Every structure is written in structure tokens, then in C-alpha cells.
């Protein structure tokens, strides 16, 4: 799991250096905006509720507007996320293991399920 953690960390650091952001900022953007945004988009397509993604964008835009210092906010939220991941010690997971499970494996599984569901939607109006 350390190998996967290091790969993700290096990718996020690369993105941070390309865009002139901190690691904390990129981490928050990816895990609290981009990934949930993808999920909301797919859920909107699956449920035929296109407003889900638009609503998500509106909420994120408003949130970003009212946050006076995104760098400070990102550092604070990142520290809260670290505390959350450290709480998985009760399952026998350390920070790195919990990070990989919660931030890599679960999002990949959820994305896989949503993409599969999107490709094969349930036919709710079966004709007899």
C-alpha cells in the first residue's frame, strides 16, 4: 500500500507544482471537488436528474466565493482529513493504509459501479 500511496502523493505534488498550488490545496480540490463532481455528474445521468451536477457546481462555486483564504482553508481541511484517516486505527489500519483504502480503492470501486450502472441503466418501464 505504501507504493500506491507514494504514486498518488507524487502525482498530486506534480499537479501542485504545475499549477503553483500547495499539496494541501490540490488534495482538497481532487478529493472534495473533482472526484465528488464526477460522481454527481454520473449520478445525474443515471437518475436523469441533470440538475444534480449543476447544483453541485453551484454549491462549490458559492463555497469557494465565501472562503476568504483557500490555502488556509485547505490546510485546515487537510488536517481534519488526516485525523479522520488516523481514526481507522480501530480497524488496524495506519494512516497510509487508510488513505489508500478511502482515497484510492473506494473511489475507484464507486467510479466503476457508477460507470457500469451508467452504461447499463435499469429499464424502469418494462412493457408487458
Short mmCIF file of C-alpha atoms in Angstrom, two decimals:
data_model
loop_
_atom_site.label_atom_id
_atom_site.label_comp_id
_atom_site.label_asym_id
_atom_site.label_seq_id
_atom_site.Cartn_x
_atom_site.Cartn_y
_atom_site.Cartn_z
CA UNK A 1 0.00 0.00 0.00
CA UNK A 2 2.94 2.29 0.57
CA UNK A 3 3.77 2.05 -3.15
CA UNK A 4 0.26 3.19 -4.17
CA UNK A 5 0.33 5.96 -1.56
CA UNK A 6 3.67 7.22 -2.90
CA UNK A 7 2.44 7.20 -6.51
CA UNK A 8 -0.68 9.20 -5.62
CA UNK A 9 1.37 11.57 -3.47
CA UNK A 10 3.86 12.19 -6.30
CA UNK A 11 1.06 12.79 -8.82
CA UNK A 12 -0.59 15.31 -6.50
CA UNK A 13 2.76 17.01 -5.88
CA UNK A 14 3.35 17.21 -9.64
CA UNK A 15 -0.06 18.81 -10.15
CA UNK A 16 0.69 21.22 -7.32
CA UNK A 17 3.99 22.28 -8.88
CA UNK A 18 2.46 22.68 -12.35
CA UNK A 19 -0.34 24.94 -11.08
CA UNK A 20 1.59 26.73 -8.34
CA UNK A 21 -0.57 25.32 -5.57
CA UNK A 22 0.26 23.59 -2.32
CA UNK A 23 -0.13 19.86 -1.83
CA UNK A 24 -2.99 20.55 0.59
CA UNK A 25 -4.83 22.67 -1.99
CA UNK A 26 -4.52 20.04 -4.70
CA UNK A 27 -5.53 17.28 -2.30
CA UNK A 28 -8.70 19.17 -1.32
CA UNK A 29 -9.52 20.07 -4.94
CA UNK A 30 -9.14 16.46 -6.08
CA UNK A 31 -10.85 14.68 -3.17
CA UNK A 32 -13.52 17.23 -2.29
CA UNK A 33 -14.32 18.79 -5.68
CA UNK A 34 -13.14 16.79 -8.71
CA UNK A 35 -13.96 13.24 -7.56
CA UNK A 36 -17.32 14.14 -5.97
CA UNK A 37 -18.08 16.22 -9.09
CA UNK A 38 -17.54 13.18 -11.28
CA UNK A 39 -19.78 11.13 -9.01
CA UNK A 40 -22.51 13.80 -9.11
CA UNK A 41 -22.30 14.01 -12.91
CA UNK A 42 -22.67 10.24 -13.27
CA UNK A 43 -25.46 10.09 -10.70
CA UNK A 44 -27.28 12.83 -12.59
CA UNK A 45 -27.01 10.84 -15.82
CA UNK A 46 -28.09 7.60 -14.16
CA UNK A 47 -31.11 9.13 -12.42
CA UNK A 48 -31.89 11.51 -15.29
CA UNK A 49 -31.54 14.43 -12.88
CA UNK A 50 -29.10 16.67 -14.70
CA UNK A 51 -29.59 19.34 -12.05
CA UNK A 52 -27.50 17.29 -9.58
CA UNK A 53 -24.25 18.26 -11.26
CA UNK A 54 -25.36 21.86 -11.80
CA UNK A 55 -26.37 22.08 -8.15
CA UNK A 56 -23.04 20.63 -7.09
CA UNK A 57 -21.18 23.22 -9.20
CA UNK A 58 -23.33 25.99 -7.74
CA UNK A 59 -22.62 24.86 -4.16
CA UNK A 60 -18.88 24.52 -4.83
CA UNK A 61 -18.77 27.92 -6.57
CA UNK A 62 -20.58 29.59 -3.68
CA UNK A 63 -18.33 27.84 -1.16
CA UNK A 64 -15.19 28.96 -2.98
CA UNK A 65 -16.57 32.50 -3.16
CA UNK A 66 -17.17 32.76 0.59
CA UNK A 67 -13.88 31.12 1.65
CA UNK A 68 -11.56 34.09 2.22
CA UNK A 69 -8.28 32.15 2.05
CA UNK A 70 -8.39 28.86 0.16
CA UNK A 71 -4.81 27.97 1.11
CA UNK A 72 -5.57 28.31 4.82
CA UNK A 73 -8.90 26.51 4.41
CA UNK A 74 -7.20 23.67 2.51
CA UNK A 75 -4.59 23.21 5.21
CA UNK A 76 -7.30 23.11 7.89
CA UNK A 77 -9.49 20.64 5.94
CA UNK A 78 -6.45 18.51 5.07
CA UNK A 79 -5.55 18.25 8.78
CA UNK A 80 -9.15 17.23 9.55
CA UNK A 81 -8.91 14.59 6.81
CA UNK A 82 -5.67 13.27 8.31
CA UNK A 83 -7.40 12.98 11.70
CA UNK A 84 -10.27 11.11 10.04
CA UNK A 85 -7.90 8.69 8.30
CA UNK A 86 -5.95 8.18 11.51
CA UNK A 87 -9.20 7.15 13.21
CA UNK A 88 -9.18 3.93 11.16
CA UNK A 89 -6.60 2.58 13.61
CA UNK A 90 -9.54 0.81 15.30
CA UNK A 91 -9.69 -1.38 12.18
CA UNK A 92 -5.96 -1.99 12.32
CA UNK A 93 -5.16 0.46 9.51
CA UNK A 94 -2.41 3.04 9.77
CA UNK A 95 -2.61 6.42 8.01
CA UNK A 96 -1.10 5.18 4.73
CA UNK A 97 -3.31 2.09 4.59
CA UNK A 98 -6.46 4.09 5.43
CA UNK A 99 -5.51 6.69 2.80
CA UNK A 100 -5.20 4.06 0.10
CA UNK A 101 -8.46 2.36 1.07
CA UNK A 102 -10.55 5.53 1.50
CA UNK A 103 -8.93 7.78 -1.12
CA UNK A 104 -7.96 5.29 -3.85
CA UNK A 105 -9.72 1.93 -3.59
CA UNK A 106 -13.19 3.15 -2.54
CA UNK A 107 -13.36 5.94 -5.16
CA UNK A 108 -12.21 3.52 -7.88
CA UNK A 109 -14.86 0.98 -6.84
CA UNK A 110 -17.53 3.68 -6.72
CA UNK A 111 -16.47 5.04 -10.10
CA UNK A 112 -16.51 1.54 -11.58
CA UNK A 113 -20.02 0.94 -10.21
CA UNK A 114 -21.33 4.29 -11.43
CA UNK A 115 -19.83 3.88 -14.91
CA UNK A 116 -21.20 0.34 -15.14
CA UNK A 117 -24.61 1.49 -13.92
CA UNK A 118 -24.48 4.39 -16.39
CA UNK A 119 -23.78 2.03 -19.30
CA UNK A 120 -26.48 -0.44 -18.25
CA UNK A 121 -29.30 1.58 -16.68
CA UNK A 122 -32.21 -0.33 -15.25
CA UNK A 123 -35.23 -0.34 -17.53
CA UNK A 124 -37.82 1.12 -15.17
CA UNK A 125 -40.71 0.99 -17.63
CA UNK A 126 -40.85 -2.62 -18.76
CA UNK A 127 -43.73 -3.25 -21.11
CA UNK A 128 -45.80 -6.38 -20.70
#
